[in-house]
Each structure stands twice: as C-alpha cells, then as structure tokens.
mmCIF file of C-alpha atoms in Angstrom:
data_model
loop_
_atom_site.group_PDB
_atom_site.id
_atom_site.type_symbol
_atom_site.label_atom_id
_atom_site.label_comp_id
_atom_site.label_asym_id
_atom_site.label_seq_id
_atom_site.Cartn_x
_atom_site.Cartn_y
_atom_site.Cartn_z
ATOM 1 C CA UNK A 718 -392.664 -54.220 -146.066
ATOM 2 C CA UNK A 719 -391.102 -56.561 -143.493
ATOM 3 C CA UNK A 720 -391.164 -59.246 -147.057
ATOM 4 C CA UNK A 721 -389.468 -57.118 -148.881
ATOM 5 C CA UNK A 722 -386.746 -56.178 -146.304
ATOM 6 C CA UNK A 723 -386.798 -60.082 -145.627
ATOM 7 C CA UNK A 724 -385.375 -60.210 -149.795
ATOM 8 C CA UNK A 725 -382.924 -57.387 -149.428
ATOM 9 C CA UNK A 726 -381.318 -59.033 -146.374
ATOM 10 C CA UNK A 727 -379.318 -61.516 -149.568
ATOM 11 C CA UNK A 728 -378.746 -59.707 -153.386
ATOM 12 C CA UNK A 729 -379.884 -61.763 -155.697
ATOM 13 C CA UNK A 730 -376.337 -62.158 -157.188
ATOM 14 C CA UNK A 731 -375.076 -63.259 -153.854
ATOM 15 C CA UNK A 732 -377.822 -66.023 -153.468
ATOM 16 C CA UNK A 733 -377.166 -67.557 -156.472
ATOM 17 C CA UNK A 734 -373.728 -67.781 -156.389
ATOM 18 C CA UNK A 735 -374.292 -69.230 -152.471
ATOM 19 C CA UNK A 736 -376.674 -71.844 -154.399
ATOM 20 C CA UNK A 737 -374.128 -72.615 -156.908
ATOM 21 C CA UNK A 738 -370.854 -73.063 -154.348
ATOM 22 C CA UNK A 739 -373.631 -74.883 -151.949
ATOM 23 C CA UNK A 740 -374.861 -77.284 -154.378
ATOM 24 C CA UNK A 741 -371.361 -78.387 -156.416
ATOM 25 C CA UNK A 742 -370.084 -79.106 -152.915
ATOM 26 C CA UNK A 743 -372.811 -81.233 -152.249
ATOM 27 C CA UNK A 744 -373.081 -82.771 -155.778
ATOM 28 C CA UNK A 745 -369.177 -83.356 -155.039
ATOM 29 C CA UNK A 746 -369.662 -85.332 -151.574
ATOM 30 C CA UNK A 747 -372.761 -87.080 -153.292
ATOM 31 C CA UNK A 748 -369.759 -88.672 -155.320
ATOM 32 C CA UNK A 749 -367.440 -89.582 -152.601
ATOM 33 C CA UNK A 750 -370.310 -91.210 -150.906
ATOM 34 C CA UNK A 751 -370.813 -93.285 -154.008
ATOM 35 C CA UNK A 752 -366.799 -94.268 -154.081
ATOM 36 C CA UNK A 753 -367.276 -95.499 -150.663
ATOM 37 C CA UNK A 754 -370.685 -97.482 -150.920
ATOM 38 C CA UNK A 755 -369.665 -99.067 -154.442
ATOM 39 C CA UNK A 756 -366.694 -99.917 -153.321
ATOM 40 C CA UNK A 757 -367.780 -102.207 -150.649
ATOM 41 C CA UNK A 758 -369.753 -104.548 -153.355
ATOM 42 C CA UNK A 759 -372.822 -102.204 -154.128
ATOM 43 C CA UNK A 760 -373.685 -101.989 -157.813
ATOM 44 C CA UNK A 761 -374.102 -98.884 -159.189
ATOM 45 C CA UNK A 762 -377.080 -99.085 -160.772
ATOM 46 C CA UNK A 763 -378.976 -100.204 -157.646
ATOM 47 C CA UNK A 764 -377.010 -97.424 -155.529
ATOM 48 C CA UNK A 765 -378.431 -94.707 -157.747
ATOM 49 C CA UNK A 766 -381.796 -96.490 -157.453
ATOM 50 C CA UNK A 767 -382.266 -95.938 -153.573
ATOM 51 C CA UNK A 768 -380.554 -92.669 -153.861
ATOM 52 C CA UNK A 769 -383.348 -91.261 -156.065
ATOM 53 C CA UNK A 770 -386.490 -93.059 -154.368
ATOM 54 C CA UNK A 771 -385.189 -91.937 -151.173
ATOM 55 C CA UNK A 772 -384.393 -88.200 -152.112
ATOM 56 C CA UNK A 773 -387.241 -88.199 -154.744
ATOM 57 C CA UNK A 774 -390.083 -89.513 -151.387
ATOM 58 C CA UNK A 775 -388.150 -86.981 -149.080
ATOM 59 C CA UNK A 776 -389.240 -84.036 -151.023
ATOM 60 C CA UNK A 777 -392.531 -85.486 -151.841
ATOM 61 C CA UNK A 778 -393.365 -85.523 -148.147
ATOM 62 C CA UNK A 779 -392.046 -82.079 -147.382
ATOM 63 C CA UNK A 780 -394.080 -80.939 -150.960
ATOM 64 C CA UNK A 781 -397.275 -79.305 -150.719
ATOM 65 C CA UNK A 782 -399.610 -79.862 -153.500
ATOM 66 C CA UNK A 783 -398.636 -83.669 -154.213
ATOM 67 C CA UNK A 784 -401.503 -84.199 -156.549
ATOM 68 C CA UNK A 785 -399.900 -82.124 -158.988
ATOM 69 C CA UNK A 786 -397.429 -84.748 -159.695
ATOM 70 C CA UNK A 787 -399.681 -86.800 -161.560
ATOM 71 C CA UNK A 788 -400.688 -83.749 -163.989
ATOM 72 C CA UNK A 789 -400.294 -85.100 -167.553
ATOM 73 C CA UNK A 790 -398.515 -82.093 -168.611
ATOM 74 C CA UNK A 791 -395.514 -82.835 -166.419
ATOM 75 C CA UNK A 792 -394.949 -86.533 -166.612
ATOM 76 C CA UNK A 793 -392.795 -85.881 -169.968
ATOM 77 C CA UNK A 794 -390.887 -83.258 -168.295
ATOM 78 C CA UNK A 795 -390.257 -85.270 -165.169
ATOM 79 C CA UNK A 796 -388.753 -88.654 -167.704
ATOM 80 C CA UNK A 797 -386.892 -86.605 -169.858
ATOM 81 C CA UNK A 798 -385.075 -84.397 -167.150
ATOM 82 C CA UNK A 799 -385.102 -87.939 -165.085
ATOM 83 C CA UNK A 800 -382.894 -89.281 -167.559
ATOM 84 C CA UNK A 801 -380.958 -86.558 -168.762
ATOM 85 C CA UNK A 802 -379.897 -85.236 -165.624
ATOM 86 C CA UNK A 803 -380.119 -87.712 -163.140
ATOM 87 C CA UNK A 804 -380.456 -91.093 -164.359
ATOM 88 C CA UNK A 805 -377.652 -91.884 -167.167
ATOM 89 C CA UNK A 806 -374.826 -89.272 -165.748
ATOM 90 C CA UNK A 807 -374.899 -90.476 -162.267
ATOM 91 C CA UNK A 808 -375.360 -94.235 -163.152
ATOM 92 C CA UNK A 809 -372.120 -93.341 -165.126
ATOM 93 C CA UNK A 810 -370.980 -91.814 -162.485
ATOM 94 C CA UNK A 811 -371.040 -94.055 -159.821
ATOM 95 C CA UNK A 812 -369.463 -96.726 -161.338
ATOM 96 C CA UNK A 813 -366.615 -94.672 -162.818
ATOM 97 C CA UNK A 814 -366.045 -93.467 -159.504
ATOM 98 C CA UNK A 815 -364.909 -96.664 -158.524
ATOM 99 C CA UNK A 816 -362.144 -97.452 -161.876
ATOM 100 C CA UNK A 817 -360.937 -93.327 -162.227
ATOM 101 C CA UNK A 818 -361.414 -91.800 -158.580
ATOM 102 C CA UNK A 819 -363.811 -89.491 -157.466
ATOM 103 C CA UNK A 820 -361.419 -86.472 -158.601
ATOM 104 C CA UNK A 821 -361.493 -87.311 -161.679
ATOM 105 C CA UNK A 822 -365.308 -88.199 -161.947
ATOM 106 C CA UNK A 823 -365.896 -84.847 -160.452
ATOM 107 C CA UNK A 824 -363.953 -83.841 -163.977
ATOM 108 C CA UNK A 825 -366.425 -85.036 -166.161
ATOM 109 C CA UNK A 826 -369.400 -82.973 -164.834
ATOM 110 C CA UNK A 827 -367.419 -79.280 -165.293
ATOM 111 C CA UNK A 828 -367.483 -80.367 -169.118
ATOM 112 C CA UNK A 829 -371.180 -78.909 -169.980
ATOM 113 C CA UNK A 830 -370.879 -75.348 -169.642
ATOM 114 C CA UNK A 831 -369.373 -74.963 -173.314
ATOM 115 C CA UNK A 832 -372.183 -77.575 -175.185
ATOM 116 C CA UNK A 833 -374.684 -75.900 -172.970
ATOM 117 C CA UNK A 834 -373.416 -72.647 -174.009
ATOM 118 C CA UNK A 835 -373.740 -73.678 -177.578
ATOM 119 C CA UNK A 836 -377.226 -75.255 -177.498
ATOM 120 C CA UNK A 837 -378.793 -72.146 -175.770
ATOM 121 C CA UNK A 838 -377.394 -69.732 -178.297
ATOM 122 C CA UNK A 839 -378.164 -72.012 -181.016
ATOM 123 C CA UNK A 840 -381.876 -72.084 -179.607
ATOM 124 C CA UNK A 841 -381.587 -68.375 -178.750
ATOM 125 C CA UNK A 842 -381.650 -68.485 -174.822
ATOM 126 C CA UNK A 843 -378.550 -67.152 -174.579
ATOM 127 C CA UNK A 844 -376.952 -63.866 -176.140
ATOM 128 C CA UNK A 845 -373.199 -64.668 -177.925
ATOM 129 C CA UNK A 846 -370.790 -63.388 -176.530
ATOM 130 C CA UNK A 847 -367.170 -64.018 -177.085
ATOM 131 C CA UNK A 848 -365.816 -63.356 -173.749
ATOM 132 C CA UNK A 849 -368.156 -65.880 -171.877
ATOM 133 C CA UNK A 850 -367.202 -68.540 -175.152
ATOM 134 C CA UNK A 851 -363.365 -67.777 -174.598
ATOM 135 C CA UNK A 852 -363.772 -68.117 -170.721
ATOM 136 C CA UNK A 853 -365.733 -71.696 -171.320
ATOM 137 C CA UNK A 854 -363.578 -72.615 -173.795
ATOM 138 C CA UNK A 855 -360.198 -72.501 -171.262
ATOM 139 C CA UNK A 856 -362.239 -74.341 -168.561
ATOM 140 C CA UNK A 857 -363.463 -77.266 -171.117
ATOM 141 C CA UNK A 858 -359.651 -77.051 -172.356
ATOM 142 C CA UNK A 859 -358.412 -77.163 -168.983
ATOM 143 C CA UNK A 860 -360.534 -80.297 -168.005
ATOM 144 C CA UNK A 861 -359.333 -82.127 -171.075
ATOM 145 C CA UNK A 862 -356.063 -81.495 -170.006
ATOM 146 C CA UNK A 863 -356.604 -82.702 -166.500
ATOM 147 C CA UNK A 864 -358.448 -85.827 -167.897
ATOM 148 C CA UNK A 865 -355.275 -86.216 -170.278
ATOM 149 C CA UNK A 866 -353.110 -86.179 -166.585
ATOM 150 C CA UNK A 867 -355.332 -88.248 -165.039
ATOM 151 C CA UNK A 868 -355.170 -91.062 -167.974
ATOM 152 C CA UNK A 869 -351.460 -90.862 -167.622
ATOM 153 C CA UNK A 870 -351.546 -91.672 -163.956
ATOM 154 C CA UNK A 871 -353.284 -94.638 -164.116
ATOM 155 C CA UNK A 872 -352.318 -98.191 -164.756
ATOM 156 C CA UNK A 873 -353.952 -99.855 -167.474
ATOM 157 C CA UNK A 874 -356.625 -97.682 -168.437
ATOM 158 C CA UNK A 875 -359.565 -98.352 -169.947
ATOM 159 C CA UNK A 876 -360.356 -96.615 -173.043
ATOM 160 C CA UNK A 877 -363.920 -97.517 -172.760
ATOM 161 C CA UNK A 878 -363.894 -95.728 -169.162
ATOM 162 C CA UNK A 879 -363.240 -92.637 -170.811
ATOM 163 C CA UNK A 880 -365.446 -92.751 -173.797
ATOM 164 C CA UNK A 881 -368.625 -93.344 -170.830
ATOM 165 C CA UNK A 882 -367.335 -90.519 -168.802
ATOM 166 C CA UNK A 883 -368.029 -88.262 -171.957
ATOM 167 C CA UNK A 884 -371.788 -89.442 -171.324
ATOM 168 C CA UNK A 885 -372.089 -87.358 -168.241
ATOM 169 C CA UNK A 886 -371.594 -84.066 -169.949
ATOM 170 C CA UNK A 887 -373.524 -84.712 -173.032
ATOM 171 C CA UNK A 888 -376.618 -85.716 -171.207
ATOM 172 C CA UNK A 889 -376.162 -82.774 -168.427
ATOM 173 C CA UNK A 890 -375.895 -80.423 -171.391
ATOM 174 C CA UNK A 891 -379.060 -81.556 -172.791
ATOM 175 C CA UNK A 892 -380.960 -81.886 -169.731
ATOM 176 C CA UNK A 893 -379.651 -78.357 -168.716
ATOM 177 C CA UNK A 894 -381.025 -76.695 -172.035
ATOM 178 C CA UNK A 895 -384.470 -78.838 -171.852
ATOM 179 C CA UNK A 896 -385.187 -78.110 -168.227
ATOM 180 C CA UNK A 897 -385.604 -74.205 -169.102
ATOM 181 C CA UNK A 898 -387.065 -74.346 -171.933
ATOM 182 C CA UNK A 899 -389.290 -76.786 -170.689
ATOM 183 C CA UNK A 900 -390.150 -75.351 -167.469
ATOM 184 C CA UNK A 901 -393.548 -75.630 -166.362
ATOM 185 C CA UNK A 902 -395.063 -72.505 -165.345
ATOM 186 C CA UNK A 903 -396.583 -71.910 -161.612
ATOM 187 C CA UNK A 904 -395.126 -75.554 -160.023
ATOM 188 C CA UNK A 905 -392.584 -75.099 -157.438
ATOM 189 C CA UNK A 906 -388.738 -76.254 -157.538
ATOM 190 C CA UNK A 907 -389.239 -78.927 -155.130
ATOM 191 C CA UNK A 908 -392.399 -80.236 -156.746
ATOM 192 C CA UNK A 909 -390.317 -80.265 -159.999
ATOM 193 C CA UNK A 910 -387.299 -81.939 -157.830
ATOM 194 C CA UNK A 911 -389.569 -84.581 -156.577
ATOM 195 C CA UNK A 912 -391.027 -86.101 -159.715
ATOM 196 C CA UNK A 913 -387.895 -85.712 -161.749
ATOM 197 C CA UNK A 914 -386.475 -87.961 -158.704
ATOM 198 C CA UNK A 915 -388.905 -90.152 -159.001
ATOM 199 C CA UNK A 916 -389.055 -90.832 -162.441
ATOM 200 C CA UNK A 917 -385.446 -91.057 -161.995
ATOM 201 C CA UNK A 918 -385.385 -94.217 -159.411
ATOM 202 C CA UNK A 919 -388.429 -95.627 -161.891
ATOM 203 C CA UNK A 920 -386.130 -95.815 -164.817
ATOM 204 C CA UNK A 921 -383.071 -96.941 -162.735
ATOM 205 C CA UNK A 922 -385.284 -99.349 -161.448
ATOM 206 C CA UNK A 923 -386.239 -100.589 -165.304
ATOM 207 C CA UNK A 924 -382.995 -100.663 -166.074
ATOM 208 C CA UNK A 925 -381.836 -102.973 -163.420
ATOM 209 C CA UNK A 926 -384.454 -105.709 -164.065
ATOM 210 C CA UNK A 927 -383.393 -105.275 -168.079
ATOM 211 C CA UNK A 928 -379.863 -105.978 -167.038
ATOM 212 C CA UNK A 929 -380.737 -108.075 -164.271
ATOM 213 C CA UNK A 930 -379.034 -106.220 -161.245
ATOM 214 C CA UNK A 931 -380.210 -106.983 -157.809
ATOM 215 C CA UNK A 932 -382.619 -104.192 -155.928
ATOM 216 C CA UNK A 933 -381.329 -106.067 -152.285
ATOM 217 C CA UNK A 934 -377.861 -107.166 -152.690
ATOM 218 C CA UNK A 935 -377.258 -110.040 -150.333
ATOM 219 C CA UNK A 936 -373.753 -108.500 -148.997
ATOM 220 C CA UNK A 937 -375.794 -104.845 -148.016
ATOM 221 C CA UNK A 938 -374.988 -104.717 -144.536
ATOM 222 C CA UNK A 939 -375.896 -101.950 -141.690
ATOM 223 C CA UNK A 940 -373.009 -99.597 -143.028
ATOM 224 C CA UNK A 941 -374.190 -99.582 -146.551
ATOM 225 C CA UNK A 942 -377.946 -99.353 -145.829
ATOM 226 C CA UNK A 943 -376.259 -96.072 -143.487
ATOM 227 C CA UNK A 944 -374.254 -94.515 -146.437
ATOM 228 C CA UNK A 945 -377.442 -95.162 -148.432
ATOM 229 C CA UNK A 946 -379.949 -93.273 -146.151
ATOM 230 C CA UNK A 947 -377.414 -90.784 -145.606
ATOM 231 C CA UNK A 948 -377.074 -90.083 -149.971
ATOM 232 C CA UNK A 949 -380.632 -90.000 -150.436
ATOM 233 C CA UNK A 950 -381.103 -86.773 -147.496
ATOM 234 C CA UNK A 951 -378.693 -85.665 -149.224
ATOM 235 C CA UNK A 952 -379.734 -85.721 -152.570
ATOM 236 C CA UNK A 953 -382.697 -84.445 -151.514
ATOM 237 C CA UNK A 954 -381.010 -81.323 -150.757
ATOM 238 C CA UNK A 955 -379.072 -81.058 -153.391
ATOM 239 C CA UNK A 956 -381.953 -81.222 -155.959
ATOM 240 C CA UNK A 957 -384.026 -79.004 -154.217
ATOM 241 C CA UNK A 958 -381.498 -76.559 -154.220
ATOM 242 C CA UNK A 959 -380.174 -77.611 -157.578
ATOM 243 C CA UNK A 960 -383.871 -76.571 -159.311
ATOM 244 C CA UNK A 961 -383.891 -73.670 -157.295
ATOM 245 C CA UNK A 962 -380.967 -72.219 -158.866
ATOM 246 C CA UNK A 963 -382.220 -73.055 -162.417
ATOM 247 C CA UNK A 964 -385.321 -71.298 -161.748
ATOM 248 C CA UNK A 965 -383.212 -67.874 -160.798
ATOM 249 C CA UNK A 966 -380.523 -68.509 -163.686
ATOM 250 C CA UNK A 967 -380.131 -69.177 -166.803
ATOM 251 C CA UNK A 968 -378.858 -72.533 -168.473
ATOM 252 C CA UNK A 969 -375.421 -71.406 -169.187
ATOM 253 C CA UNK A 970 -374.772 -70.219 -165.429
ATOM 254 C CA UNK A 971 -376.172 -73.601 -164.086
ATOM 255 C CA UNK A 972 -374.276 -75.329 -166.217
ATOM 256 C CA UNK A 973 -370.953 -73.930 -164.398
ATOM 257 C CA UNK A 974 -372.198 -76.430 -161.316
ATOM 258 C CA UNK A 975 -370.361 -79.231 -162.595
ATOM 259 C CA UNK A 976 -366.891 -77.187 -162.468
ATOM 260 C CA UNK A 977 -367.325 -76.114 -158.979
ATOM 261 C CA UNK A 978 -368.632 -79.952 -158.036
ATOM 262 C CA UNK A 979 -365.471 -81.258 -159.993
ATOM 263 C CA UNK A 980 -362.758 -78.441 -157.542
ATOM 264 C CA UNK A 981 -364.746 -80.124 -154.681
ATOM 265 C CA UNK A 982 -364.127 -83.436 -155.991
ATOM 266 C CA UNK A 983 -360.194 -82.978 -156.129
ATOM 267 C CA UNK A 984 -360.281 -81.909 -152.560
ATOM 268 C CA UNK A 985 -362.545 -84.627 -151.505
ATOM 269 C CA UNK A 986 -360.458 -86.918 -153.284
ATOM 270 C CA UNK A 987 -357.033 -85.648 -151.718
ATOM 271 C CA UNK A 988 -359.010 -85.544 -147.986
ATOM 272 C CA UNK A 989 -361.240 -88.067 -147.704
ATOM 273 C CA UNK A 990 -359.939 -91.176 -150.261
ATOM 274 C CA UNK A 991 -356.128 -90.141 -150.480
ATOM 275 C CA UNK A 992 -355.755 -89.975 -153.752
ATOM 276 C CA UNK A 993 -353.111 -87.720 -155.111
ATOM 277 C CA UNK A 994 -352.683 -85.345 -158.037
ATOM 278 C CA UNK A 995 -349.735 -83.983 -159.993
ATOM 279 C CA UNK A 996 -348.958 -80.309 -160.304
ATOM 280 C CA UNK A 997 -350.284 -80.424 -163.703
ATOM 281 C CA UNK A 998 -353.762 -81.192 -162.232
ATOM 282 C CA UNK A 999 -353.607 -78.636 -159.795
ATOM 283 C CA UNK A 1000 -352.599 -75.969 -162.411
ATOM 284 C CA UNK A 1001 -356.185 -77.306 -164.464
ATOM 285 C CA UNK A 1002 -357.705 -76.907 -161.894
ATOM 286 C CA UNK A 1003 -356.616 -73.449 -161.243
ATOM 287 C CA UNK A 1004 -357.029 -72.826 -165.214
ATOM 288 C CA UNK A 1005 -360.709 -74.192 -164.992
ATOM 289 C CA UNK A 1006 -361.636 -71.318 -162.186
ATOM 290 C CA UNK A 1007 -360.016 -68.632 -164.066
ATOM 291 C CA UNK A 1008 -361.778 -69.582 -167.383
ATOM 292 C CA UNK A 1009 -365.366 -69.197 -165.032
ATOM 293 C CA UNK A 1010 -364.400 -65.935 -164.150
ATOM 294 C CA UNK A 1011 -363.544 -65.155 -167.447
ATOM 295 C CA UNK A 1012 -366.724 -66.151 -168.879
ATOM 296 C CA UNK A 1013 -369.049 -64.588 -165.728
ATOM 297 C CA UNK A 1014 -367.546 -60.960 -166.708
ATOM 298 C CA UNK A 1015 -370.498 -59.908 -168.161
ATOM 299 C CA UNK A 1016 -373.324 -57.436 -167.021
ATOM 300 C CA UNK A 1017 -374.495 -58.402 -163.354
ATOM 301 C CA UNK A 1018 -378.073 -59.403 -165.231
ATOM 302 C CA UNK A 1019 -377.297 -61.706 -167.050
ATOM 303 C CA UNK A 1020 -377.397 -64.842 -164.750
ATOM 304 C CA UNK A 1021 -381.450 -64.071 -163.965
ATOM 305 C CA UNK A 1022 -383.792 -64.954 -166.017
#
C-alpha cells in the first residue's frame, strides 16, 4: 500500500516531463562545460574520453549486479548505442562548441525528433499522426532557420563546421530508434547507462590513438582536471536519468531532449559565455517550443510505452 501511495505521490506524465526538462538542462550545461575546458587547450576527443570513463565507472560503482555487464548479449547493444549516442555526437560536439558557440551547438541536438519520428513509424513503433509530424516539422524548420541566423552572424564560417554539426542529429536519431528496439529486457537503466558509457570512453579512447591525440595533455592543469571531474558526475547523472526516461517513453518523446537541451543552451550561452543572439533567434527559439507542443497534443498515453 504505502508503495503504491509512494507512485501516486508524482503522475507518470509529470515525471517524465520532470526527466525530460531535468536532463536537456543538464545535457545543455554538459556543453558549456565543454566550451570552457576546450577552450583552454583540451582536445576534444580526449575531453569526451574522461567524461565517459568517469561517468561510465561512477555508475558502475553505484550499480548493483556488475557482472551483468560482461553478458554477451549486451556488449553489441552497449557499442552500438556507445557510438550512436554518445561517442560521435558529442565528439562533434565538443569541438564545434568551440568554432559556433555553445547556443548554437545546443541547435544541432533539437534536430532528431523529425528523423526519429520517421524511423519509428517507418519501423512501426510509432502511430502516424499528422499533428505530431506538423508540430516536428515547425521545430526542425525553426532550427534550420536559427542555424541559417547563426551562419550569418559569424565571420568566416566554415562550411565544413556545419556539414559535422548535421552528424549529431543523424546519429542521435539512430541511436534513439535502436536503443528501444533494442532494449534488453530485465537490466536496469543505470546498468544499461554504465556499459554504454563505457564502451563509449573505449571507442573514444581507439579513436584517439588512430588519430594520435594525447590521453594526458601536457598543458592539463588543476582547473581542467576540476572541470573534468566535475563533467563526468555530471554525466553520470545525466545518463542515468537520460535511460530512465527512454525506458518510460517512447523514441519519438525522447527524442524532443535535444530541443529542450538546445533552449538551455541559448540561455547558457547568453549567461554564462556572453554570447548574443538576434531577435530572429529568439523568435526560433520560441517557434521550436510551440512546434513541441504542437506535436505532444495527442492522447496523454502516448509518451509510455
């Protein structure tokens, strides 16, 4: 009884959009962390390396069950949702962070909720609907515009910036659709959170001895090895929470993370690093929350699984 009272204290619609606003906030300051480490000589590649062996042993510690890790059945799930949704876009991310702000960067992950859309109703997860396609379709439309106002502000872009930013929604999208489909019956989120972290930091870790980028860069000092620690708690937590709203949605809703990480990132961006925005940014942004609602007015159910 007192259980079940315990689960009525939260509806389930409220917890998950409390997970949702929690963990784009956090996924948002993940970013500005990343601005202010790489920016002080830290290459990206070996920032998102300690970030996910940090965050990925965190949760590994606080795990129960750690043998379970090394079942055969979940080391493919753990690379493929390593790579897709942790690995390439925030490699990506980090060091565009640094060239196109952390606004902007924040941009780039509100972009999957339409290709998710598409791939789960191609696959059949996901019911068609034209409202929730209309709604996705004015936030995608909305970030292209603010990406188009953002490539206008800057001197001397670099096309090639752009054309890897597109990376980080295409490999979200698929790591979005695989991670449901996928999921591995009776293992826990943070179980899941820990190995996908881990496989994460392995690959990273790969790819900087391919390209030959430094583990232990000579200029770390005590302030980056701080900001460092500091993204890898963090990341813990924002995983952790980040599976745990997958498991209670669907991969459409999740999906909608990125846009609420990328109205964090303007504000982050305005607070914490400065930067400033036109009033055509601002409107996107504005446009990008009303196409969310748009596409959410559906029936209450439809976010659970």
């Amino acid at each position: 009884m007192m259980a079940t009272a315990q689960r009525s204290i939260i509806p389930p619609q409220s917890l998950i959009w409390g997970l949702l606003l929690a963990n784009g906030f956090l996924i948002a300051l993940m970013l500005a962390l990343a601005k202010a480490a790489t920016s002080q000589g830290m290459p990206a590649m070996t920032y998102a390396f300690w970030q996910t062996l940090i965050a990925g042993a965190v949760l590994l510690v606080c795990a129960g069950k750690r043998r379970s890790l090394l079942a055969p059945r979940l080391s493919r799930y753990f690379l493929i949702s390593g790579l897709t949704g942790i690995a390439i876009p925030n490699a990506i991310g980090f060091y565009l962070v640094t060239k196109l702000g952390a606004g902007f960067t924040g941009i780039m992950y509100a972009l999957p909720p339409i290709f998710t859309f598409l791939l789960a109703a191609g696959l059949g997860l996901e019911k068609r609907s034209w409202i929730k396609l209309a709604g996705l379709s004015i936030a995608v439309v909305a970030c292209a515009w603010i990406v188009l106002q953002r490539h206008s502000e800057i001197s001397s872009p670099n096309a090639l910036w752009f054309a890897m930013g597109l990376l980080i929604p295409a490999m979200l999208s698929i790591g979005n659709v695989y991670r449901s489909v996928a999921w591995p019956s009776g293992v826990k989120p943070m179980i899941l959170a820990s190995g996908t972290l881990l496989a994460s930091s392995a690959t990273l870790g790969l790819f900087a001895g391919l390209t030959r980028t430094s583990i232990f860069p000579e200029t770390t000092g005590l302030q980056l090895v701080s900001i460092v620690g500091v993204q890898g708690l963090l990341t813990a937590l924002t995983y952790l929470c980040a599976f745990e709203l997958q498991r209670r949605s669907n991969p459409v809703f999740y999906s909608q993370l990125g846009a609420v990480a990328a109205m964090f990132g303007l504000l982050i961006g305005v607070i914490w690093f400065n930067e400033r925005y036109s009033v055509g940014i601002w409107l996107g942004a504005l446009v990008v929350i009303l196409g969310l609602r748009i596409s959410n007015r559906t029936k209450p159910t439809s976010p659970e699984i």
